[in-house]
Tab-separated table of C-alpha atoms and ligand atoms in Angstrom:
chain	number	residue	atom	x	y	z
A	9	MET	CA	6.015	27.135	-5.935
A	10	PRO	CA	3.785	26.758	-9.021
A	11	GLN	CA	0.291	25.343	-8.841
A	12	ILE	CA	-0.059	21.591	-8.197
A	13	ARG	CA	-1.662	20.425	-11.423
A	14	LYS	CA	-1.792	16.645	-11.009
A	15	LEU	CA	-4.390	15.845	-8.389
A	16	PRO	CA	-5.606	12.438	-7.153
A	17	ALA	CA	-8.622	10.929	-8.961
A	18	ILE	CA	-10.779	7.881	-8.289
A	19	ASP	CA	-9.476	5.622	-11.159
A	20	GLY	CA	-12.329	3.126	-11.470
A	21	GLN	CA	-14.740	1.568	-8.987
A	22	LEU	CA	-13.027	1.205	-5.646
A	23	GLY	CA	-14.147	-2.230	-4.432
A	24	TRP	CA	-12.873	-2.126	-0.848
A	25	PHE	CA	-14.262	1.363	-0.289
A	26	GLU	CA	-17.613	0.524	-1.874
A	27	THR	CA	-18.024	-2.646	0.208
A	28	SER	CA	-16.739	-1.130	3.448
A	29	PRO	CA	-19.214	-1.068	6.375
A	30	SER	CA	-18.062	2.509	7.096
A	31	ARG	CA	-18.630	3.633	3.503
A	32	HIS	CA	-21.387	6.112	4.425
A	33	ALA	CA	-19.796	7.456	7.626
A	34	ALA	CA	-18.783	11.123	7.404
A	35	ILE	CA	-15.070	11.164	8.236
A	36	GLY	CA	-13.453	14.607	8.078
A	37	GLN	CA	-14.717	17.929	6.720
A	38	ARG	CA	-14.109	20.068	3.603
A	39	LEU	CA	-11.529	22.780	4.167
A	40	ARG	CA	-13.096	26.250	4.229
A	41	GLY	CA	-11.518	29.481	5.424
A	42	HIS	CA	-8.084	30.279	6.786
A	43	HIS	CA	-6.484	28.210	9.526
A	44	HIS	CA	-3.263	28.000	11.495
A	45	PHE	CA	-1.878	24.737	12.868
A	46	HIS	CA	1.361	23.738	14.562
A	47	TYR	CA	1.650	20.749	12.221
A	48	ALA	CA	0.114	20.027	8.816
A	49	VAL	CA	0.288	16.514	7.347
A	50	VAL	CA	-0.749	16.183	3.693
A	51	GLY	CA	-1.983	12.686	2.697
A	52	ALA	CA	-4.328	10.600	4.870
A	53	GLY	CA	-3.104	7.153	3.839
A	54	PHE	CA	-1.524	4.689	6.274
A	55	THR	CA	1.619	6.859	6.505
A	56	GLY	CA	-0.120	10.167	7.204
A	57	VAL	CA	-2.621	8.683	9.657
A	58	ALA	CA	0.165	6.972	11.675
A	59	LEU	CA	2.199	10.183	11.632
A	60	ALA	CA	-0.666	12.396	12.794
A	61	ARG	CA	-1.482	9.984	15.628
A	62	ARG	CA	2.120	9.839	16.852
A	63	LEU	CA	2.484	13.655	16.632
A	64	ALA	CA	-0.628	13.966	18.806
A	65	GLU	CA	0.792	11.492	21.345
A	66	LEU	CA	4.138	13.283	21.533
A	67	HIS	CA	2.720	16.857	21.568
A	68	PRO	CA	-0.651	16.725	23.325
A	69	GLN	CA	-1.023	20.529	23.253
A	70	ALA	CA	-0.294	20.868	19.521
A	71	ARG	CA	-2.974	21.500	16.901
A	72	ILE	CA	-2.515	19.171	13.935
A	73	ALA	CA	-4.154	19.234	10.488
A	74	LEU	CA	-4.367	16.080	8.349
A	75	VAL	CA	-5.595	16.781	4.825
A	76	ASP	CA	-6.448	14.665	1.801
A	77	ALA	CA	-7.703	15.406	-1.692
A	78	LEU	CA	-10.043	12.377	-1.564
A	79	GLU	CA	-12.155	10.711	1.107
A	80	VAL	CA	-10.087	8.534	3.468
A	81	GLY	CA	-9.852	5.054	1.942
A	82	GLN	CA	-10.066	6.268	-1.652
A	83	GLY	CA	-6.290	6.714	-2.070
A	84	ALA	CA	-3.786	3.884	-2.628
A	85	SER	CA	-4.082	2.926	1.047
A	86	GLY	CA	-7.686	1.855	0.410
A	87	ARG	CA	-7.073	0.393	-3.063
A	88	ASN	CA	-4.397	-2.172	-2.267
A	89	ALA	CA	-4.630	-5.948	-1.867
A	90	GLY	CA	-4.968	-5.712	1.917
A	91	PHE	CA	-1.913	-7.792	2.920
A	92	ILE	CA	-0.167	-6.512	6.055
A	93	ILE	CA	3.059	-8.353	5.471
A	94	ASP	CA	5.383	-9.332	8.311
A	95	VAL	CA	8.343	-10.904	6.475
A	96	PRO	CA	10.576	-8.711	4.301
A	97	HIS	CA	9.543	-8.962	0.665
A	98	ASN	CA	13.036	-9.246	-0.774
A	99	VAL	CA	14.160	-11.876	1.697
A	100	ASP	CA	15.393	-13.910	-1.259
A	101	GLY	CA	16.952	-10.995	-3.115
A	102	GLY	CA	20.438	-11.558	-1.803
A	103	GLU	CA	20.697	-7.777	-1.236
A	104	ALA	CA	19.669	-7.704	2.380
A	105	ASP	CA	21.609	-9.639	5.011
A	106	VAL	CA	20.010	-11.740	7.730
A	107	GLU	CA	20.373	-8.996	10.337
A	108	SER	CA	18.637	-6.404	8.116
A	109	ASN	CA	15.836	-8.861	7.399
A	110	ARG	CA	15.337	-9.437	11.122
A	111	LYS	CA	15.242	-5.690	11.810
A	112	LEU	CA	12.711	-5.173	9.026
A	113	HIS	CA	10.646	-8.024	10.430
A	114	THR	CA	10.705	-6.370	13.879
A	115	LEU	CA	9.468	-3.088	12.371
A	116	ASN	CA	6.721	-4.875	10.425
A	117	LEU	CA	5.603	-6.700	13.593
A	118	PHE	CA	5.603	-3.391	15.459
A	119	ALA	CA	3.270	-1.961	12.764
A	120	ILE	CA	1.001	-5.033	12.785
A	121	GLU	CA	0.661	-4.997	16.576
A	122	ARG	CA	0.018	-1.253	16.651
A	123	LEU	CA	-2.688	-1.622	13.984
A	124	ARG	CA	-4.147	-4.625	15.817
A	125	SER	CA	-4.394	-2.785	19.129
A	126	LEU	CA	-5.980	0.301	17.472
A	127	LYS	CA	-8.425	-1.963	15.620
A	128	ASP	CA	-9.375	-3.657	18.916
A	129	ARG	CA	-9.509	-0.459	20.998
A	130	HIS	CA	-11.702	1.406	18.509
A	131	GLY	CA	-13.720	-1.578	17.275
A	132	ILE	CA	-12.689	-1.056	13.650
A	133	ASP	CA	-14.680	-3.441	11.445
A	134	CYS	CA	-12.140	-4.198	8.693
A	135	ALA	CA	-12.430	-8.000	8.197
A	136	TRP	CA	-9.080	-8.476	10.005
A	137	GLN	CA	-7.848	-12.066	9.453
A	138	ASP	CA	-4.669	-13.588	10.890
A	139	ALA	CA	-4.657	-15.702	7.754
A	140	GLY	CA	-0.957	-15.784	6.863
A	141	LYS	CA	0.082	-15.568	3.220
A	142	TYR	CA	0.906	-18.012	0.431
A	143	MET	CA	3.591	-17.208	-2.110
A	144	ALA	CA	2.492	-19.563	-4.878
A	145	ALA	CA	3.846	-20.926	-8.176
A	146	HIS	CA	1.933	-22.443	-11.094
A	147	GLU	CA	4.830	-23.323	-13.382
A	148	ALA	CA	7.740	-25.644	-12.678
A	149	ARG	CA	10.209	-22.984	-13.858
A	150	HIS	CA	9.182	-20.716	-10.969
A	151	MET	CA	9.839	-23.281	-8.233
A	152	ASP	CA	13.376	-21.902	-7.914
A	153	ALA	CA	11.972	-18.566	-6.769
A	154	LEU	CA	9.949	-20.333	-4.076
A	155	GLU	CA	13.025	-22.271	-3.042
A	156	ARG	CA	15.127	-19.088	-2.760
A	157	PHE	CA	12.384	-17.421	-0.728
A	158	ALA	CA	12.191	-20.437	1.615
A	159	GLN	CA	15.985	-20.482	2.029
A	160	GLY	CA	15.983	-16.774	2.923
A	161	LEU	CA	13.241	-17.339	5.492
A	162	LYS	CA	15.148	-20.242	6.971
A	163	ARG	CA	18.396	-18.264	7.232
A	164	ALA	CA	16.592	-15.457	9.059
A	165	GLY	CA	14.808	-17.912	11.387
A	166	PHE	CA	11.274	-17.002	10.224
A	167	ASP	CA	8.451	-19.556	10.365
A	168	TYR	CA	7.232	-21.002	7.077
A	169	GLU	CA	5.691	-24.108	5.585
A	170	LEU	CA	5.981	-25.594	2.096
A	171	VAL	CA	2.544	-26.718	0.862
A	172	GLU	CA	2.227	-28.689	-2.386
A	173	GLY	CA	-0.156	-30.477	-4.736
A	174	ALA	CA	-3.463	-31.806	-3.389
A	175	ALA	CA	-2.848	-30.383	0.108
A	176	LEU	CA	-2.503	-26.898	-1.389
A	177	SER	CA	-5.614	-27.356	-3.584
A	178	ARG	CA	-7.630	-28.332	-0.518
A	179	ARG	CA	-6.521	-25.217	1.331
A	180	LEU	CA	-7.218	-22.835	-1.575
A	181	GLY	CA	-10.169	-24.355	-3.434
A	182	THR	CA	-8.203	-24.209	-6.705
A	183	ALA	CA	-5.774	-26.705	-8.225
A	184	TYR	CA	-3.987	-23.980	-10.219
A	185	TYR	CA	-0.825	-23.844	-8.123
A	186	GLN	CA	1.814	-26.565	-7.836
A	187	ALA	CA	3.359	-25.327	-4.631
A	188	ALA	CA	3.456	-22.446	-2.195
A	189	VAL	CA	5.490	-21.112	0.700
A	190	TYR	CA	3.105	-20.261	3.532
A	191	THR	CA	4.172	-17.645	6.099
A	192	PRO	CA	1.811	-17.455	9.093
A	193	GLY	CA	2.389	-13.888	10.365
A	194	ASN	CA	0.674	-11.979	7.547
A	195	VAL	CA	-2.686	-10.301	8.180
A	196	LEU	CA	-5.447	-9.774	5.599
A	197	VAL	CA	-7.902	-6.846	5.818
A	198	ASN	CA	-10.270	-4.666	3.889
A	199	PRO	CA	-7.674	-1.860	3.711
A	200	ALA	CA	-10.210	0.921	3.051
A	201	SER	CA	-12.135	-0.035	6.191
A	202	LEU	CA	-8.931	-0.153	8.242
A	203	VAL	CA	-7.551	3.216	7.144
A	204	ARG	CA	-10.985	4.848	7.532
A	205	GLY	CA	-11.325	3.442	11.050
A	206	LEU	CA	-7.856	4.672	11.953
A	207	ALA	CA	-8.612	8.170	10.649
A	208	ALA	CA	-12.000	8.308	12.384
A	209	SER	CA	-10.399	7.429	15.739
A	210	LEU	CA	-7.575	10.012	15.696
A	211	PRO	CA	-7.217	12.119	18.852
A	212	GLU	CA	-9.257	15.338	19.067
A	213	SER	CA	-6.196	17.517	18.533
A	214	VAL	CA	-6.077	16.253	14.917
A	215	THR	CA	-8.433	18.056	12.521
A	216	LEU	CA	-9.113	15.985	9.413
A	217	PHE	CA	-9.898	17.737	6.131
A	218	THR	CA	-11.033	15.413	3.334
A	219	GLY	CA	-12.117	16.072	-0.238
A	220	SER	CA	-9.673	18.992	-0.003
A	221	PRO	CA	-6.898	18.937	-2.608
A	222	VAL	CA	-3.834	21.084	-1.918
A	223	THR	CA	-3.450	23.241	-5.039
A	224	ALA	CA	-0.237	25.070	-4.082
A	225	CYS	CA	2.387	24.756	-1.359
A	226	HIS	CA	4.633	27.675	-0.298
A	227	ASP	CA	7.691	27.161	1.893
A	228	GLY	CA	7.870	29.139	5.124
A	229	PRO	CA	7.843	28.911	8.028
A	230	PRO	CA	4.995	29.360	8.311
A	231	HIS	CA	4.380	27.013	5.392
A	232	VAL	CA	1.232	27.789	3.441
A	233	LEU	CA	-1.043	25.247	1.775
A	234	GLU	CA	-3.622	26.604	-0.665
A	235	PHE	CA	-6.996	24.973	-1.301
A	236	ALA	CA	-9.970	25.967	-3.438
A	237	GLY	CA	-11.810	26.946	-0.233
A	238	GLY	CA	-9.045	28.493	1.886
A	239	THR	CA	-5.540	28.091	3.327
A	240	VAL	CA	-3.652	26.290	6.045
A	241	ARG	CA	-0.577	27.900	7.623
A	242	ALA	CA	1.629	25.529	9.570
A	243	ASP	CA	4.846	25.780	11.561
A	244	LYS	CA	5.842	22.316	10.376
A	245	LEU	CA	4.713	20.489	7.262
A	246	VAL	CA	4.974	16.787	6.362
A	247	LEU	CA	4.210	15.389	2.915
A	248	THR	CA	2.946	11.795	2.912
A	249	VAL	CA	1.363	12.012	-0.533
A	250	GLY	CA	2.710	8.762	-1.984
A	251	SER	CA	2.903	8.784	-5.767
A	252	PHE	CA	2.026	12.500	-5.869
A	253	SER	CA	5.233	13.520	-4.075
A	254	GLU	CA	6.918	14.977	-7.156
A	255	THR	CA	3.911	17.269	-7.773
A	256	PHE	CA	4.878	19.178	-4.604
A	257	GLY	CA	8.324	19.837	-6.085
A	258	LYS	CA	10.200	18.334	-3.147
A	259	VAL	CA	11.103	14.797	-4.155
A	260	ARG	CA	12.926	14.565	-7.459
A	261	ASN	CA	14.588	11.726	-9.383
A	262	ARG	CA	14.141	9.084	-6.734
A	263	LEU	CA	10.675	7.592	-7.391
A	264	ALA	CA	9.022	5.637	-10.182
A	265	THR	CA	5.253	5.420	-9.843
A	266	VAL	CA	3.428	2.586	-11.573
A	267	PHE	CA	-0.245	1.795	-11.822
A	268	THR	CA	-1.451	-1.665	-10.967
A	269	TYR	CA	-5.092	-2.828	-10.964
A	270	ALA	CA	-7.501	-4.930	-8.962
A	271	SER	CA	-10.935	-6.519	-9.397
A	272	LEU	CA	-13.353	-7.810	-6.756
A	273	SER	CA	-16.257	-10.167	-7.474
A	274	GLU	CA	-19.718	-10.197	-5.931
A	275	PRO	CA	-20.030	-12.663	-2.993
A	276	LEU	CA	-20.264	-16.269	-4.141
A	277	THR	CA	-23.738	-17.794	-4.180
A	278	PRO	CA	-24.472	-20.849	-1.996
A	279	ASP	CA	-24.030	-23.054	-5.104
A	280	GLU	CA	-20.682	-21.488	-6.000
A	281	MET	CA	-19.582	-21.834	-2.374
A	282	GLY	CA	-19.531	-25.588	-2.946
A	283	LEU	CA	-16.049	-25.163	-4.462
A	284	PHE	CA	-14.806	-23.705	-1.197
A	285	ASP	CA	-16.136	-26.239	1.334
A	286	ASP	CA	-13.864	-26.131	4.396
A	287	VAL	CA	-11.696	-23.418	2.784
A	288	ALA	CA	-10.734	-20.545	5.122
A	289	PRO	CA	-10.145	-17.015	3.702
A	290	TRP	CA	-6.694	-16.827	2.104
A	291	GLY	CA	-4.337	-14.602	0.117
A	292	THR	CA	-1.626	-15.560	-2.383
A	293	THR	CA	1.123	-13.454	-3.842
A	294	SER	CA	3.061	-14.780	-6.806
A	295	ALA	CA	6.454	-16.442	-7.046
A	296	HIS	CA	7.103	-13.994	-9.911
A	297	PRO	CA	7.198	-10.204	-9.319
A	298	ALA	CA	4.853	-9.570	-12.277
A	299	GLY	CA	2.487	-12.383	-11.246
A	300	THR	CA	-1.067	-12.218	-9.929
A	301	THR	CA	-2.186	-11.629	-6.350
A	302	VAL	CA	-5.414	-13.461	-5.428
A	303	ARG	CA	-7.628	-13.444	-2.344
A	304	TYR	CA	-10.669	-15.326	-1.118
A	305	THR	CA	-12.264	-12.915	1.361
A	306	PRO	CA	-14.252	-13.562	4.560
A	307	ASP	CA	-17.398	-12.275	2.772
A	308	GLN	CA	-16.796	-14.919	0.055
A	309	ARG	CA	-15.608	-12.638	-2.730
A	310	LEU	CA	-12.652	-13.305	-5.010
A	311	PHE	CA	-10.025	-10.601	-5.573
A	312	VAL	CA	-7.468	-10.455	-8.400
A	313	ARG	CA	-4.580	-7.987	-8.868
A	314	ASN	CA	-2.128	-7.755	-11.756
A	315	THR	CA	-1.043	-5.612	-14.777
A	316	PHE	CA	1.347	-2.652	-14.595
A	317	HIS	CA	1.358	0.644	-16.517
A	318	TYR	CA	3.638	3.644	-16.260
A	319	ARG	CA	1.391	6.728	-16.411
A	320	PRO	CA	3.215	10.035	-15.779
A	321	ALA	CA	-0.141	11.904	-15.793
A	322	LEU	CA	-0.917	9.948	-12.566
A	323	LEU	CA	-4.331	8.951	-13.954
A	324	ALA	CA	-5.647	5.618	-15.259
A	325	SER	CA	-7.781	5.937	-18.406
A	326	ASP	CA	-10.938	3.934	-19.181
A	327	ALA	CA	-8.885	2.000	-21.748
A	328	ASP	CA	-6.287	1.142	-19.065
A	329	LEU	CA	-9.043	-0.140	-16.784
A	330	ARG	CA	-10.623	-2.190	-19.586
A	331	GLN	CA	-7.286	-3.759	-20.469
A	332	ALA	CA	-6.631	-4.617	-16.818
A	333	MET	CA	-10.115	-6.081	-16.374
A	334	HIS	CA	-9.610	-8.257	-19.456
A	335	GLN	CA	-6.380	-9.639	-17.965
A	336	HIS	CA	-8.094	-10.126	-14.583
A	337	ARG	CA	-10.793	-12.189	-16.323
A	338	LEU	CA	-8.209	-14.463	-17.962
A	339	SER	CA	-6.333	-14.926	-14.683
A	340	PHE	CA	-9.571	-15.553	-12.773
A	341	GLU	CA	-10.919	-18.116	-15.245
A	342	ALA	CA	-7.584	-19.973	-15.295
A	343	ARG	CA	-7.746	-20.367	-11.509
A	344	PHE	CA	-11.500	-20.854	-11.101
A	345	PRO	CA	-12.782	-22.402	-14.376
A	346	ALA	CA	-16.048	-23.463	-12.712
A	347	LEU	CA	-16.793	-19.782	-12.009
A	348	ALA	CA	-16.205	-18.562	-15.571
A	349	THR	CA	-19.548	-16.726	-15.647
A	350	LYS	CA	-19.007	-14.946	-12.328
A	351	PRO	CA	-18.686	-11.213	-13.110
A	352	PHE	CA	-16.468	-8.690	-11.349
A	353	ALA	CA	-18.413	-6.086	-9.409
A	354	HIS	CA	-15.529	-3.576	-9.146
A	355	THR	CA	-12.320	-2.875	-11.073
A	356	TRP	CA	-9.919	-0.095	-10.128
A	357	GLY	CA	-6.362	1.165	-10.497
A	358	GLY	CA	-3.919	2.490	-7.937
A	359	MET	CA	-0.320	3.589	-7.848
A	360	ILE	CA	2.710	2.054	-6.191
A	361	SER	CA	5.741	4.290	-5.578
A	362	VAL	CA	8.926	2.325	-6.031
A	363	THR	CA	12.591	3.180	-5.662
A	364	ARG	CA	15.441	1.395	-7.416
A	365	ASN	CA	17.015	-0.069	-4.289
A	366	HIS	CA	13.780	-0.451	-2.252
A	367	HIS	CA	14.875	2.299	0.151
A	368	SER	CA	12.223	4.801	1.202
A	369	ILE	CA	12.401	8.579	1.251
A	370	PHE	CA	12.308	9.614	4.909
A	371	ARG	CA	13.903	13.002	5.361
A	372	GLN	CA	13.842	16.693	6.157
A	373	GLU	CA	13.527	18.666	2.910
A	374	ALA	CA	13.943	22.228	4.218
A	375	GLU	CA	13.418	24.081	7.484
A	376	GLY	CA	10.275	22.526	9.008
A	377	VAL	CA	9.406	20.477	5.877
A	378	TYR	CA	9.590	16.671	5.813
A	379	SER	CA	8.738	13.869	3.328
A	380	VAL	CA	7.906	10.193	3.748
A	381	VAL	CA	7.283	8.151	0.581
A	382	GLY	CA	8.487	5.101	-1.331
A	383	CYS	CA	6.727	2.186	0.347
A	384	ASN	CA	7.581	-0.111	-2.594
A	385	GLY	CA	4.279	-1.988	-2.598
A	386	VAL	CA	4.303	-2.923	1.105
A	387	GLY	CA	3.028	0.341	2.557
A	388	VAL	CA	0.367	-0.899	4.948
A	389	ALA	CA	3.027	-2.034	7.417
A	390	LYS	CA	5.842	0.166	6.132
A	391	GLY	CA	3.795	3.373	5.931
A	392	THR	CA	2.543	2.700	9.475
A	393	TYR	CA	6.002	2.416	10.999
A	394	LEU	CA	7.589	5.137	8.827
A	395	GLY	CA	4.806	7.572	9.772
A	396	HIS	CA	5.162	6.717	13.448
A	397	TYR	CA	8.932	7.135	13.445
A	398	MET	CA	8.841	10.314	11.351
A	399	ALA	CA	6.982	12.005	14.233
A	400	GLU	CA	9.775	10.841	16.567
A	401	PHE	CA	12.467	12.031	14.127
A	402	MET	CA	10.825	15.479	13.977
A	403	ALA	CA	10.817	15.585	17.793
A	404	GLY	CA	14.587	14.961	17.837
A	405	MET	CA	14.217	11.529	19.428
A	406	GLN	CA	16.810	8.825	18.877
A	407	SER	CA	16.456	5.038	18.807
A	408	PRO	CA	17.950	1.964	17.117
A	409	ALA	CA	14.763	1.732	14.997
A	410	LEU	CA	15.254	5.303	13.738
A	411	ASP	CA	18.944	4.629	13.037
A	412	PHE	CA	17.935	1.617	10.933
A	413	ILE	CA	15.230	3.556	9.070
A	414	LEU	CA	17.615	6.425	8.310
A	415	ALA	CA	20.321	4.012	7.106
A	416	ASN	CA	17.731	2.462	4.756
A	417	SER	CA	16.453	5.755	3.401
A	418	GLN	CA	19.071	6.407	0.713
A	419	PRO	CA	17.147	5.779	-2.529
A	420	ASN	CA	19.182	5.598	-5.717
A	421	TRP	CA	18.914	8.227	-8.437
A	422	ILE	CA	16.326	7.651	-11.186
A	423	PRO	CA	16.589	9.643	-14.423
A	424	PRO	CA	13.779	12.034	-15.388
A	425	ASP	CA	11.370	11.420	-18.285
A	426	PRO	CA	11.679	10.438	-21.101
A	427	PHE	CA	14.449	8.121	-19.802
A	428	LYS	CA	12.347	7.047	-16.815
A	429	ARG	CA	9.428	6.162	-19.107
A	430	ILE	CA	11.654	4.168	-21.463
A	431	GLY	CA	13.346	2.368	-18.549
A	432	ALA	CA	9.992	1.567	-16.926
A	433	ALA	CA	8.552	0.240	-20.201
A	434	MET	CA	11.590	-1.996	-20.809
A	435	ARG	CA	11.520	-3.342	-17.261
A	436	MET	CA	7.779	-4.073	-17.375
A	437	ARG	CA	8.069	-5.816	-20.770
A	438	LYS	CA	10.875	-8.010	-19.458
A	439	GLU	CA	9.012	-8.910	-16.259
A	440	LEU	CA	5.774	-9.684	-18.123
A	441	ALA	CA	7.596	-11.891	-20.608
A	442	GLY	CA	9.116	-13.915	-17.749
A	443	ALA	CA	5.971	-14.278	-15.662
A	444	GLY	CA	4.082	-16.655	-18.007
A	445	GLY	CA	1.391	-18.623	-16.176
A	446	GLU	CA	2.016	-16.796	-12.897
A	447	ILE	CA	-0.138	-14.013	-14.375
B	514	FAD	C1	-3.492	-2.387	-6.390
B	514	FAD	C2	-2.480	-2.233	-5.272
B	514	FAD	C3	-2.194	-3.321	-4.440
B	514	FAD	C4	-1.320	-3.157	-3.356
B	514	FAD	N1	-1.202	-4.183	-2.446
B	514	FAD	C5	-0.573	-3.945	-1.267
B	514	FAD	C6	-0.666	-4.889	-0.211
B	514	FAD	O1	-1.342	-5.916	-0.304
B	514	FAD	N2	0.010	-4.624	0.942
B	514	FAD	C7	0.730	-3.477	1.115
B	514	FAD	O2	1.336	-3.291	2.183
B	514	FAD	N3	0.788	-2.539	0.139
B	514	FAD	C8	0.148	-2.730	-1.029
B	514	FAD	N4	0.131	-1.758	-1.995
B	514	FAD	C9	0.884	-0.509	-1.747
B	514	FAD	C10	0.187	0.375	-0.711
B	514	FAD	O3	-1.124	0.668	-1.109
B	514	FAD	C11	0.980	1.675	-0.555
B	514	FAD	O4	2.333	1.354	-0.232
B	514	FAD	C12	0.401	2.527	0.556
B	514	FAD	O5	-0.902	2.913	0.229
B	514	FAD	C13	1.244	3.778	0.784
B	514	FAD	O6	0.578	4.543	1.769
B	514	FAD	P1	0.855	6.092	1.884
B	514	FAD	O7	0.039	6.583	3.027
B	514	FAD	O8	2.331	6.343	1.969
B	514	FAD	O9	0.384	6.734	0.511
B	514	FAD	P2	-1.075	6.790	-0.163
B	514	FAD	O10	-1.932	5.708	0.307
B	514	FAD	O11	-0.805	6.933	-1.618
B	514	FAD	O12	-1.673	8.146	0.407
B	514	FAD	C14	-1.303	9.403	-0.102
B	514	FAD	C15	-2.506	10.309	-0.018
B	514	FAD	O13	-2.098	11.620	-0.448
B	514	FAD	C16	-3.206	12.233	-1.035
B	514	FAD	N5	-2.771	13.347	-1.891
B	514	FAD	C17	-1.973	13.300	-2.985
B	514	FAD	N6	-1.862	14.537	-3.539
B	514	FAD	C18	-2.597	15.381	-2.769
B	514	FAD	C19	-2.903	16.771	-2.830
B	514	FAD	N7	-2.425	17.572	-3.809
B	514	FAD	N8	-3.699	17.303	-1.857
B	514	FAD	C20	-4.191	16.531	-0.846
B	514	FAD	N9	-3.952	15.195	-0.763
B	514	FAD	C21	-3.167	14.632	-1.712
B	514	FAD	C22	-3.860	11.115	-1.845
B	514	FAD	O14	-5.227	11.378	-2.097
B	514	FAD	C23	-3.644	9.896	-0.938
B	514	FAD	O15	-4.792	9.570	-0.178
B	514	FAD	C24	-0.661	-1.900	-3.133
B	514	FAD	C25	-0.921	-0.834	-3.985
B	514	FAD	C26	-1.823	-0.976	-5.031
B	514	FAD	C27	-2.103	0.198	-5.913
């Protein structure tokens, strides 16, 4: 296997990480020297952390390594919008039937309850809010999408509420949206704080190496990971490296990775808080797939996410970040005109790994080598349950949940570059053109 040349970078100022109460805690150690483990998991995002924990539960005698190129909470798992979503995202897509949607919902609830109990047991301070989620529309032409979403929820028997006009403005502190579908089971968090707390509370049999990029990976067994400071040999190896999966040479022609960007403001001043009298923390996603995600956080900051770029180098440039911040400003000022002078304190980019049919990659690649990737933008819940069940799959366990996951892990073929780049550019142009005021 050649050297791994594309390594994770920080891509801006990571707002959730920088504002996390655990920001200065030392979690993990640099890899130095030569080590042997029964299991090595590469990637300490939500997927890898859930996987390492479940491996430790199933094999209490095993020695497990969990490694990451960055600090925990600096990867996509700590850069996202912090929605832990219970209802399937494509409930309106017409692709999935009611039974599949219910099974997905059960898996998402399993992930939420597992995260909740770990958060409670280990006292993880991650601004956990059982706030629900609004899917909101600004323009009349996007009401159909809300209607389809509501119909899908109704068919599957999921709770929801349609909130419109003045009632919606009162709940959000902005009159920007005409209507929204509110689903109560969603949780909002500071995702960097949550994933850091989960990693810091792993069982003792898991050794966490952070700031330790894998620079080469040789198939075994034993499988050998190379680092600048040493090596790890492992009997079994699992890759949970998200958008970096292709750099390990295992996952080909199944994933498209796209950058999207977020900004977080400073906390509102007491004067600015006047706009949000009696408003509880909230999060909105958009009725349009290319629309803007917005949050009002428990520490009174405003969060904005939008803009997509296809960047095969797996890095966001300063120009990309500037362009995204400019769009964030426009979206922010449209929603909160009275706060036009409020600056953003942090702007960053992060990657989403998507597949064409929304299936994940969850499979054995070779003897003792496994991959989990392709969370399609909902990886806090999905990564948590896929990581958990991958440990059970590796142990030869069987269950209806595993059968369902395996049946939904058949991602369609995606052509290599330059066709992938051209396809991604065309798709993004089309989506952006249709999104209008939802951005
Ligand atoms: C801006 C944004 C908003 C989002 N909003 C949401 C949301 O609200 N809710 C939601 O559920 N999902 C959201 N997502 C998606 C979510 O973040 C991902 O689905 C999730 O992080 C996937 O978790 P993971 O553990 O599989 O991968 P990742 O979090 O990508 O973790 C992979 C890890 O592998 C490490 N790695 C890669 N290469 C190497 C190497 N060579 N050596 C060592 N380590 C390596 C990386 O450093 C990284 O930490 C969003 C994503 C972005 C970017």
